Amino acid sequence: MPAPAAPLRFDFLVLGSGIAGLTFALRAARAGRVALITKKNRTDSNTNWAQGGIASVWGPDDTFDLHVRDTLDAGAGLCREEVVRRIVAEGPQRIADLIDLGARFDGTDDPERPGRRALDLTREGGHSRRRVLHAKDATGAEIERALLKAVAAEPNIAVFENHFAVDLLTTSKLGLPGPNRCIGVYVLDRPADRVELFSAPVVVLATGGCGKVYLYTTNPDIATGDGVAMAYRAGAGIANMEFVQFHPTCLFHHRAKSFLISEAVRGEGGLLRGADGERFMERYDHRAELAPRDIVARAIDSEMKKSGSDCVFLDITHKPARFIIDHFPNIYRRCLELGLDITKEMIPVVPAAHYQCGGVITDIDGATEIPGLFAVGEVACTGLHGANRLASNSLLEALVCANRAADRLLAHRPEPFAGPLPAWETGNATNADEMVVVSHNWDEIRRVMWDYVGIVRTDKRLRRAEKRLANLQDEIREYYWDFRVTSDLLELRNIAMVAELIVACALQRPESRGLHYNLDHPAPDPAWAQRDTIVRRPA
Ligand code: SIN
């Protein structure tokens, strides 16, 4: 591996190029130089894959109180109400900013007010009103397009693609006295095959979630929990990782990897049917197909187990073909490529890991327990989602909290770290020729998590997963220290860490609540109603 270069110094380091990272970077760039570091291309983010939309109070029949109530109901007693209220209340203004930046949501021009648009609002599970702004069925891609265009025009932002953050650099890691503080990041420059040191008084994790910890997921390949793993290793508190949201409707097709069928399909009238063609959701919840996701995913899981079938079906064929193609062009096209015409045929679907509701503990401004370290978006646990995220609240949270984090930092800028910074030690690392070990462990972790830590859990299965993961962790640690770092090895190390944290949190919670359903403790326990499960690296 080539020799390390001198530290690269900036005012702000942002890891991740989804809505949270780009929003923060754009605002922070007003006050200083920003390095935007992303492990693949700048368009590789969970945001880019988001189909449904962004929830906000927009329609005349809606109120902040209703949006707050729906969020608290979905969150099953664990949301932080003051956080919910503020995020909901700031939503419309932040969305207006996004529209000013050039994001185009579906709607019609308002003839009464030239230049103003009446936006189309769709509906998703758990929402009592239509309040989901969207751009057809590719809302995230439209938001990314607008933000990336603005970033490209901003001279104060330097984008580093194919740069993989390895670990956070903290004063405690340097053995310095005083409270721990984050002062930089070691980053693998993949094309140069060299670990560089980026330094700044502010590091923002905007690295998204961890869907790839599970065998089946709606997430892109980049979702390997890097931010949570790095924050944990640096000593930050991590909360509520047991609440992994399984999206009820991922396309079930041998040639389709991770393709989501948006909840908006159910919002616009799609019906769930078993292999026998009968509807089943009414037997589980009075809101039927529009019940919150945890309920729908569990119902599907139970129907599949009862009937022994590999999937259930989502049926929108009763709607006019024009309506379907117009509302869901992306889903229509993708399914057609696979030989499935959704205007005429039912869509085979299964639940798949979709969203991490827990994460790095932060306040509403994204500040973690470690000064200088911020986390925004899916990587963070602000208290908005509680035990189950309300659909389309995540883009909203990322937008509001990234703005708040930037505003706070512009008002109070931390001092740069003045001391010397140690370059990355490559030690005696040799080339890794045993990639088979990496890919075997990667598969094993994802299967263990799917089989033992999925939609329905038991104490015994959780303990079994804990044991297996501990063995795998030992092997990975040994491998990590012995061999040259590669992005595959770094991702493996991170998914193993995050899997362990999910299991640790799940074992801490002796009840069923929201997304965490344990057959040995099938009911919620009032003693746990307002308790987060928290894990910290032993000192
Ligand atoms: C979807 O379109 O169903 C995803 C929306 C979300 O996860 O919030």
Coordinates of C-alpha atoms and ligand atoms in Angstrom, one line a residue:
M1 CA 0.0 0.0 0.0
P2 CA 1.4 3.5 -0.9
A3 CA 2.7 5.7 1.9
P4 CA 0.1 7.9 3.6
A5 CA -0.3 11.6 2.5
A6 CA -0.4 14.6 4.8
P7 CA -3.8 15.2 6.6
L8 CA -6.4 16.9 4.5
R9 CA -7.9 19.7 6.5
F10 CA -11.4 21.0 6.2
D11 CA -14.0 22.9 8.3
F12 CA -16.6 20.2 8.0
L13 CA -16.4 16.5 7.0
V14 CA -19.6 14.9 5.8
L15 CA -19.8 11.2 5.3
G16 CA -22.6 10.2 2.9
S17 CA -24.3 11.8 -0.1
G18 CA -28.0 11.2 0.6
I19 CA -30.5 13.9 1.5
A20 CA -29.0 14.4 5.0
G21 CA -25.4 14.7 3.9
L22 CA -26.1 16.9 0.9
T23 CA -28.5 19.2 2.9
F24 CA -26.0 19.7 5.6
A25 CA -23.1 20.3 3.2
L26 CA -25.0 22.9 1.3
R27 CA -25.9 24.9 4.4
A28 CA -22.5 24.5 6.1
A29 CA -20.7 25.6 2.9
R30 CA -21.9 29.2 3.6
A31 CA -19.4 29.2 6.5
G32 CA -16.5 27.0 5.6
R33 CA -14.9 24.3 3.4
V34 CA -16.8 21.1 3.3
A35 CA -15.4 17.6 2.3
L36 CA -18.3 15.4 1.2
I37 CA -17.0 11.8 1.4
T38 CA -18.9 9.0 -0.2
K39 CA -17.8 5.3 -0.5
K40 CA -19.1 4.9 -4.1
N41 CA -20.5 7.4 -6.5
R42 CA -22.3 10.5 -5.2
T43 CA -25.6 9.1 -6.5
D44 CA -25.3 5.8 -4.5
S45 CA -27.5 6.5 -1.5
N46 CA -30.6 5.2 0.1
T47 CA -32.3 8.5 -0.7
N48 CA -31.9 7.8 -4.4
W49 CA -33.9 4.6 -4.0
A50 CA -36.7 6.2 -2.0
Q51 CA -39.9 5.7 -3.9
G52 CA -42.8 6.8 -1.7
G53 CA -42.1 10.4 -0.7
I54 CA -41.8 12.9 2.1
A55 CA -44.5 13.3 4.7
S56 CA -45.6 16.8 5.7
V57 CA -48.6 18.8 6.6
W58 CA -49.6 20.4 3.3
G59 CA -53.3 19.7 2.6
P60 CA -56.2 21.9 3.9
D61 CA -57.7 19.1 5.9
D62 CA -54.4 18.3 7.7
T63 CA -52.9 19.7 10.9
F64 CA -49.6 19.4 12.8
D65 CA -51.5 17.7 15.6
L66 CA -52.8 15.0 13.3
H67 CA -49.3 14.3 11.9
V68 CA -47.9 14.2 15.4
R69 CA -50.7 11.8 16.5
D70 CA -50.1 9.4 13.6
T71 CA -46.3 9.5 14.3
L72 CA -46.8 8.7 18.0
D73 CA -49.3 6.0 17.3
A74 CA -46.9 4.2 14.8
G75 CA -44.0 4.7 17.3
A76 CA -45.8 2.6 19.9
G77 CA -45.0 4.7 22.9
L78 CA -41.3 5.2 22.3
C79 CA -41.2 8.5 20.3
R80 CA -39.9 11.6 22.0
E81 CA -43.0 13.8 21.6
E82 CA -41.1 17.2 21.7
V83 CA -38.9 16.0 18.9
V84 CA -41.9 14.8 16.9
R85 CA -43.6 18.1 17.3
R86 CA -40.6 20.2 16.2
I87 CA -39.8 18.1 13.2
V88 CA -43.4 18.0 12.0
A89 CA -43.7 21.8 12.5
E90 CA -40.6 22.6 10.6
G91 CA -41.4 20.3 7.7
P92 CA -43.4 22.6 5.4
Q93 CA -40.7 25.4 5.5
R94 CA -37.9 22.9 4.8
I95 CA -39.8 21.4 1.9
A96 CA -40.5 24.9 0.5
D97 CA -36.6 25.4 0.6
L98 CA -36.2 22.2 -1.3
I99 CA -38.7 23.3 -3.9
D100 CA -36.9 26.7 -4.2
L101 CA -33.7 24.7 -4.8
G102 CA -35.4 23.1 -7.8
A103 CA -37.0 19.8 -6.6
R104 CA -40.2 19.2 -8.5
F105 CA -43.0 17.3 -6.8
D106 CA -46.1 16.0 -8.6
G107 CA -48.9 18.6 -8.8
T108 CA -50.6 21.0 -11.1
D109 CA -50.0 24.6 -11.8
D110 CA -52.3 26.8 -10.0
P111 CA -54.1 29.1 -12.5
E112 CA -55.1 31.6 -9.8
R113 CA -51.5 32.1 -8.7
P114 CA -48.9 31.9 -11.5
G115 CA -45.7 30.2 -10.5
R116 CA -47.4 28.3 -7.6
R117 CA -48.3 24.7 -7.8
A118 CA -51.0 22.7 -6.1
L119 CA -49.1 19.6 -5.0
D120 CA -50.5 16.1 -5.2
L121 CA -50.5 14.3 -1.9
T122 CA -50.6 10.5 -1.6
R123 CA -51.3 8.3 1.3
E124 CA -49.4 5.5 3.0
G125 CA -49.9 3.2 6.0
G126 CA -50.6 4.8 9.4
H127 CA -51.4 8.3 7.9
S128 CA -54.8 9.5 8.7
R129 CA -54.6 12.2 6.0
R130 CA -53.1 12.4 2.5
R131 CA -49.8 14.2 3.3
V132 CA -47.0 12.4 1.3
L133 CA -45.4 14.7 -1.3
H134 CA -43.9 12.7 -4.1
A135 CA -42.4 12.8 -7.6
K136 CA -44.2 9.9 -9.3
D137 CA -42.7 6.8 -7.6
A138 CA -39.1 8.0 -7.6
T139 CA -39.2 10.9 -5.1
G140 CA -35.8 10.3 -3.6
A141 CA -34.1 10.4 -7.0
E142 CA -35.8 13.8 -7.7
I143 CA -34.6 15.2 -4.4
E144 CA -31.1 13.9 -5.0
R145 CA -31.0 15.4 -8.5
A146 CA -31.9 18.8 -7.1
L147 CA -29.5 18.6 -4.2
L148 CA -26.6 17.3 -6.3
K149 CA -27.1 20.0 -8.9
A150 CA -26.8 22.6 -6.1
V151 CA -23.7 20.9 -4.6
A152 CA -22.0 20.9 -8.0
A153 CA -22.4 24.7 -8.2
E154 CA -21.0 25.2 -4.7
P155 CA -17.3 26.0 -4.7
N156 CA -16.9 25.4 -1.0
I157 CA -17.8 21.7 -1.3
A158 CA -15.2 19.2 -2.4
V159 CA -16.7 15.8 -3.2
F160 CA -14.6 12.7 -2.7
E161 CA -16.1 9.7 -4.4
N162 CA -14.9 6.1 -3.9
H163 CA -13.6 7.1 -0.5
F164 CA -14.5 4.7 2.3
A165 CA -14.5 6.0 5.9
V166 CA -12.6 3.4 8.0
D167 CA -12.8 4.9 11.5
L168 CA -13.3 8.1 13.4
L169 CA -10.3 9.8 15.0
T170 CA -11.0 10.9 18.5
T171 CA -8.8 12.5 21.2
S172 CA -9.4 9.5 23.4
K173 CA -8.0 7.3 20.7
L174 CA -4.9 9.6 20.7
G175 CA -4.7 9.1 24.4
L176 CA -5.2 12.8 25.1
P177 CA -6.6 13.9 28.4
G178 CA -10.0 15.5 28.8
P179 CA -13.4 14.7 27.4
N180 CA -13.4 12.7 24.2
R181 CA -13.8 14.8 21.0
C182 CA -14.0 13.8 17.3
I183 CA -11.3 15.5 15.2
G184 CA -11.3 13.6 11.9
V185 CA -11.7 10.3 10.0
Y186 CA -9.4 7.8 8.4
V187 CA -10.6 7.2 4.9
L188 CA -9.6 4.5 2.4
D189 CA -9.1 6.2 -1.0
R190 CA -10.1 3.2 -3.0
P191 CA -8.6 4.2 -6.4
A192 CA -5.3 5.1 -4.8
D193 CA -5.5 2.1 -2.4
R194 CA -4.3 4.3 0.5
V195 CA -5.7 5.3 3.9
E196 CA -5.8 9.1 4.2
L197 CA -6.5 11.2 7.2
F198 CA -9.2 13.9 6.9
S199 CA -9.3 16.3 9.7
A200 CA -12.0 18.9 10.8
P201 CA -13.5 20.1 14.1
V202 CA -16.9 18.8 12.9
V203 CA -17.6 15.3 11.5
V204 CA -21.2 14.5 10.3
L205 CA -22.3 10.9 9.8
A206 CA -25.0 10.8 7.1
T207 CA -24.2 7.2 6.2
G208 CA -27.8 5.9 6.1
G209 CA -28.9 2.5 7.4
C210 CA -28.0 -1.1 7.6
G211 CA -30.4 -3.2 5.4
K212 CA -27.6 -5.3 4.1
V213 CA -27.3 -6.9 7.6
Y214 CA -30.2 -9.0 6.5
L215 CA -30.4 -11.6 3.7
Y216 CA -33.4 -9.8 2.1
T217 CA -33.6 -6.1 2.0
T218 CA -35.0 -3.2 -0.1
N219 CA -31.8 -1.3 0.5
P220 CA -29.0 -0.7 -2.0
D221 CA -25.6 -2.5 -1.5
I222 CA -24.1 0.5 0.3
A223 CA -26.4 0.1 3.3
T224 CA -23.9 -1.6 5.6
G225 CA -24.4 0.3 8.8
D226 CA -21.0 2.0 8.5
G227 CA -21.9 5.1 10.6
V228 CA -23.4 3.2 13.5
A229 CA -20.4 0.8 13.6
M230 CA -17.9 3.7 13.5
A231 CA -19.7 5.7 16.2
Y232 CA -19.9 2.7 18.5
R233 CA -16.2 2.0 18.1
A234 CA -15.5 5.7 18.9
G235 CA -17.5 5.4 22.1
A236 CA -20.8 7.0 21.2
G237 CA -24.1 5.7 22.6
I238 CA -26.3 3.7 20.2
A239 CA -30.0 3.2 20.9
N240 CA -33.0 1.0 19.9
M241 CA -31.3 -1.0 17.2
E242 CA -33.8 -3.9 17.7
F243 CA -36.4 -1.8 15.8
V244 CA -35.6 -2.8 12.3
Q245 CA -38.4 -2.0 10.0
F246 CA -39.4 -4.7 7.5
H247 CA -41.1 -3.2 4.5
P248 CA -44.1 -5.4 3.7
T249 CA -43.8 -5.4 0.0
C250 CA -40.5 -6.1 -1.7
L251 CA -40.9 -7.7 -5.2
F252 CA -40.5 -11.5 -5.0
H253 CA -38.8 -12.5 -8.3
H254 CA -35.7 -14.6 -8.9
R255 CA -34.2 -11.9 -11.1
A256 CA -35.1 -8.8 -9.0
K257 CA -32.7 -7.9 -6.2
S258 CA -34.0 -5.5 -3.6
F259 CA -36.8 -4.0 -5.6
L260 CA -39.4 -2.2 -3.5
I261 CA -43.1 -2.0 -4.4
S262 CA -44.0 1.4 -2.7
E263 CA -46.5 1.6 0.0
A264 CA -48.1 4.2 -2.1
V265 CA -49.5 1.4 -4.2
R266 CA -51.5 0.3 -1.2
G267 CA -52.2 4.0 -0.4
E268 CA -53.8 4.3 -3.9
G269 CA -56.0 1.2 -3.4
G270 CA -53.7 -1.9 -3.8
L271 CA -55.0 -5.0 -2.0
L272 CA -53.0 -7.8 -0.4
R273 CA -54.1 -11.3 -1.2
G274 CA -52.9 -14.7 -0.2
A275 CA -51.9 -17.5 -2.6
D276 CA -55.6 -18.4 -2.7
G277 CA -56.5 -15.0 -4.0
E278 CA -58.4 -14.0 -0.8
R279 CA -57.8 -10.7 1.1
F280 CA -56.4 -11.2 4.6
M281 CA -55.5 -7.9 6.1
E282 CA -59.0 -7.2 7.5
R283 CA -58.5 -10.2 9.8
Y284 CA -55.5 -8.4 11.4
D285 CA -56.3 -4.8 11.7
H286 CA -59.3 -2.5 11.0
R287 CA -57.1 -0.3 8.8
A288 CA -56.5 -3.4 6.6
E289 CA -53.8 -2.7 3.9
L290 CA -53.2 0.8 5.4
A291 CA -52.3 -0.4 8.9
P292 CA -48.8 0.6 10.1
R293 CA -45.9 -1.4 8.6
D294 CA -45.1 -3.6 11.6
I295 CA -48.6 -5.0 11.6
V296 CA -48.8 -5.5 7.8
A297 CA -45.3 -7.2 7.7
R298 CA -46.2 -9.5 10.6
A299 CA -49.5 -10.4 9.0
I300 CA -47.8 -11.3 5.7
D301 CA -45.2 -13.4 7.6
S302 CA -48.0 -15.2 9.4
E303 CA -50.0 -15.9 6.2
M304 CA -46.9 -17.2 4.5
K305 CA -46.1 -19.5 7.4
K306 CA -49.7 -20.7 7.6
S307 CA -50.0 -21.5 3.9
G308 CA -46.4 -22.5 3.3
S309 CA -46.2 -20.2 0.3
D310 CA -43.1 -18.2 -0.7
C311 CA -44.9 -14.9 -1.1
V312 CA -48.3 -13.1 -1.0
F313 CA -49.7 -10.8 -3.7
L314 CA -50.4 -7.2 -4.1
D315 CA -53.2 -6.5 -6.5
I316 CA -53.9 -3.1 -8.1
T317 CA -55.4 -4.5 -11.3
H318 CA -58.9 -3.1 -10.4
K319 CA -57.5 0.4 -11.1
P320 CA -57.5 1.8 -14.7
A321 CA -54.2 0.9 -16.5
R322 CA -53.6 4.6 -17.2
F323 CA -53.8 5.5 -13.5
I324 CA -51.3 2.8 -12.6
I325 CA -48.8 3.7 -15.3
D326 CA -49.1 7.4 -14.5
H327 CA -48.7 7.0 -10.7
F328 CA -46.1 4.2 -10.7
P329 CA -44.1 4.5 -13.9
N330 CA -40.9 3.2 -12.3
I331 CA -42.6 0.1 -10.7
Y332 CA -44.6 -0.6 -13.9
R333 CA -41.5 -0.4 -16.1
R334 CA -39.3 -2.6 -13.8
C335 CA -42.0 -5.3 -13.4
L336 CA -42.6 -5.3 -17.1
E337 CA -38.9 -5.9 -17.7
L338 CA -39.3 -9.0 -15.6
G339 CA -42.3 -10.1 -17.6
L340 CA -45.0 -8.9 -15.2
D341 CA -47.7 -6.5 -16.3
I342 CA -49.0 -5.0 -13.0
T343 CA -52.1 -3.5 -14.8
K344 CA -53.2 -7.1 -15.4
E345 CA -51.4 -9.3 -13.0
M346 CA -51.0 -9.4 -9.2
I347 CA -47.5 -8.6 -7.9
P348 CA -45.7 -11.3 -5.8
V349 CA -44.3 -9.7 -2.7
V350 CA -42.5 -10.5 0.5
P351 CA -41.4 -8.4 3.5
A352 CA -37.7 -7.3 3.5
A353 CA -35.5 -5.3 5.8
H354 CA -36.0 -1.7 5.0
Y355 CA -35.2 0.9 7.7
Q356 CA -33.2 1.2 10.9
C357 CA -35.3 3.1 13.4
G358 CA -32.6 3.1 16.1
G359 CA -29.1 4.4 15.6
V360 CA -26.5 6.8 17.0
I361 CA -28.1 8.7 19.9
T362 CA -28.5 12.4 19.0
D363 CA -30.5 15.4 20.0
I364 CA -32.8 17.0 17.4
D365 CA -29.8 19.0 16.0
G366 CA -27.9 15.8 15.3
A367 CA -25.4 16.2 18.1
T368 CA -24.1 12.9 19.4
E369 CA -22.6 12.2 22.9
I370 CA -19.1 12.9 21.4
P371 CA -18.4 16.6 20.9
G372 CA -17.6 17.4 17.3
L373 CA -19.5 14.3 16.0
F374 CA -22.9 14.7 14.5
A375 CA -25.3 12.2 13.0
V376 CA -28.3 12.9 10.7
G377 CA -30.8 10.8 8.8
E378 CA -31.2 7.1 9.1
V379 CA -27.9 6.6 11.0
A380 CA -29.3 8.7 13.9
C381 CA -31.7 8.0 16.7
T382 CA -33.4 11.3 17.5
G383 CA -36.6 9.9 19.0
L384 CA -38.8 10.7 16.0
H385 CA -39.5 7.1 15.0
G386 CA -39.8 5.4 18.4
A387 CA -40.5 1.7 18.0
N388 CA -41.8 2.0 14.4
R389 CA -41.3 4.7 11.8
L390 CA -44.3 6.2 10.1
A391 CA -43.9 5.8 6.4
S392 CA -42.2 8.8 4.6
N393 CA -41.2 10.5 7.9
S394 CA -37.5 9.6 7.2
L395 CA -36.8 12.1 4.4
L396 CA -38.5 14.7 6.5
E397 CA -36.4 14.0 9.5
A398 CA -33.2 14.0 7.5
L399 CA -34.1 17.4 5.9
V400 CA -35.1 19.1 9.2
C401 CA -32.3 17.7 11.3
A402 CA -29.5 18.4 8.7
N403 CA -30.6 22.0 8.6
R404 CA -30.8 22.3 12.3
A405 CA -27.3 20.7 12.7
A406 CA -25.8 23.2 10.2
D407 CA -27.6 26.2 11.8
R408 CA -26.3 25.2 15.3
L409 CA -22.7 24.8 14.0
L410 CA -22.8 28.0 12.1
A411 CA -23.8 29.8 15.4
H412 CA -21.2 28.0 17.5
R413 CA -18.2 26.8 15.6
P414 CA -15.9 24.4 17.4
E415 CA -12.2 25.2 17.5
P416 CA -10.0 23.2 15.1
F417 CA -7.7 20.7 16.7
A418 CA -4.2 22.2 16.8
G419 CA -2.1 19.1 17.8
P420 CA -0.2 16.7 15.5
L421 CA -2.3 14.0 13.9
P422 CA -1.1 10.4 13.5
A423 CA -1.1 8.9 10.0
W424 CA -2.7 5.5 9.5
E425 CA -0.5 2.6 10.5
T426 CA -0.4 0.0 7.8
G427 CA 1.7 -2.2 10.1
N428 CA 2.7 -5.6 8.7
A429 CA -0.5 -6.0 6.7
T430 CA -0.2 -8.3 3.7
N431 CA -2.4 -8.7 0.7
A432 CA -5.7 -10.5 1.5
D433 CA -5.9 -13.5 -0.8
E434 CA -8.6 -15.2 1.1
M435 CA -11.6 -13.3 -0.2
V436 CA -13.6 -16.5 0.2
V437 CA -13.5 -15.9 4.0
V438 CA -15.0 -12.4 3.6
S439 CA -17.8 -13.6 1.4
H440 CA -18.5 -16.6 3.5
N441 CA -18.8 -14.6 6.7
W442 CA -20.8 -11.9 4.9
D443 CA -23.4 -14.5 3.8
E444 CA -23.5 -16.2 7.2
I445 CA -24.2 -13.0 9.1
R446 CA -27.0 -12.1 6.8
R447 CA -28.6 -15.5 7.0
V448 CA -28.2 -15.7 10.8
M449 CA -29.9 -12.3 11.1
W450 CA -32.7 -13.3 8.7
D451 CA -33.4 -16.6 10.4
Y452 CA -33.0 -15.7 14.0
V453 CA -33.4 -11.9 14.3
G454 CA -36.2 -11.3 11.8
I455 CA -39.8 -10.2 12.0
V456 CA -40.7 -12.7 14.7
R457 CA -38.1 -13.4 17.4
T458 CA -37.7 -15.7 20.4
D459 CA -35.2 -15.5 23.3
K460 CA -33.6 -18.8 22.2
R461 CA -33.1 -17.7 18.6
L462 CA -31.6 -14.4 19.8
R463 CA -29.1 -16.2 22.1
R464 CA -28.2 -18.5 19.2
A465 CA -27.6 -15.5 16.9
E466 CA -25.5 -13.8 19.7
K467 CA -23.3 -16.9 19.9
R468 CA -22.8 -17.3 16.2
L469 CA -22.0 -13.6 15.8
A470 CA -19.5 -13.6 18.6
N471 CA -17.5 -16.4 16.8
L472 CA -17.7 -14.5 13.5
Q473 CA -16.6 -11.3 15.2
D474 CA -13.5 -13.0 16.6
E475 CA -12.6 -14.3 13.1
I476 CA -13.2 -10.9 11.5
R477 CA -11.1 -9.0 14.1
E478 CA -8.2 -11.4 13.5
Y479 CA -8.6 -11.0 9.8
Y480 CA -8.9 -7.2 10.0
W481 CA -5.6 -6.8 11.9
D482 CA -3.7 -9.3 9.8
F483 CA -4.6 -8.1 6.3
R484 CA -4.7 -5.0 4.2
V485 CA -8.0 -3.1 4.4
T486 CA -10.3 -3.3 1.5
S487 CA -13.8 -2.0 1.1
D488 CA -15.2 -5.5 1.3
L489 CA -13.4 -6.2 4.5
L490 CA -14.5 -2.9 6.0
E491 CA -18.1 -3.5 5.1
L492 CA -18.0 -7.0 6.6
R493 CA -16.5 -5.6 9.8
N494 CA -19.3 -3.0 10.0
I495 CA -22.2 -5.4 9.3
A496 CA -20.9 -7.8 11.9
M497 CA -20.7 -5.0 14.4
V498 CA -24.2 -3.7 13.6
A499 CA -25.7 -7.2 13.7
E500 CA -24.2 -7.7 17.2
L501 CA -25.7 -4.4 18.3
I502 CA -29.2 -5.3 16.9
V503 CA -29.1 -8.6 18.9
A504 CA -27.8 -6.9 22.0
C505 CA -30.6 -4.4 22.0
A506 CA -33.2 -7.1 21.2
L507 CA -32.0 -9.1 24.1
Q508 CA -32.3 -6.1 26.4
R509 CA -36.0 -5.6 25.7
P510 CA -38.1 -8.3 27.4
E511 CA -41.4 -7.4 25.7
S512 CA -43.0 -6.9 22.3
R513 CA -43.3 -3.4 21.1
G514 CA -43.6 -1.9 17.6
L515 CA -41.2 -3.6 15.3
H516 CA -39.7 -5.8 18.0
Y517 CA -41.9 -8.9 18.3
N518 CA -40.8 -11.7 20.6
L519 CA -42.9 -14.8 21.0
D520 CA -41.6 -15.3 24.5
H521 CA -42.8 -11.9 25.6
P522 CA -45.7 -11.3 23.2
A523 CA -47.2 -8.2 24.9
P524 CA -45.9 -4.7 25.6
D525 CA -44.6 -4.3 29.1
P526 CA -45.7 -0.9 30.6
A527 CA -42.3 -0.8 32.5
W528 CA -40.6 -0.5 29.1
A529 CA -43.0 2.0 27.6
Q530 CA -40.5 4.9 27.7
R531 CA -37.2 3.1 27.9
D532 CA -34.7 3.0 25.1
T533 CA -32.3 0.1 24.8
I534 CA -28.8 1.6 24.9
V535 CA -25.4 0.1 24.1
R536 CA -22.0 1.6 24.5
R537 CA -18.6 0.1 23.9
P538 CA -17.1 -1.1 27.2
A539 CA -14.4 1.5 28.2
Ligands
SIN1 C1 -42.3 3.3 0.1 O1 -42.4 3.9 -0.9 O2 -43.1 2.4 0.5 C2 -41.2 3.6 1.1 C3 -41.5 4.9 1.8 C4 -40.8 4.8 3.1 O3 -40.2 3.9 3.5 O4 -41.0 5.8 3.9

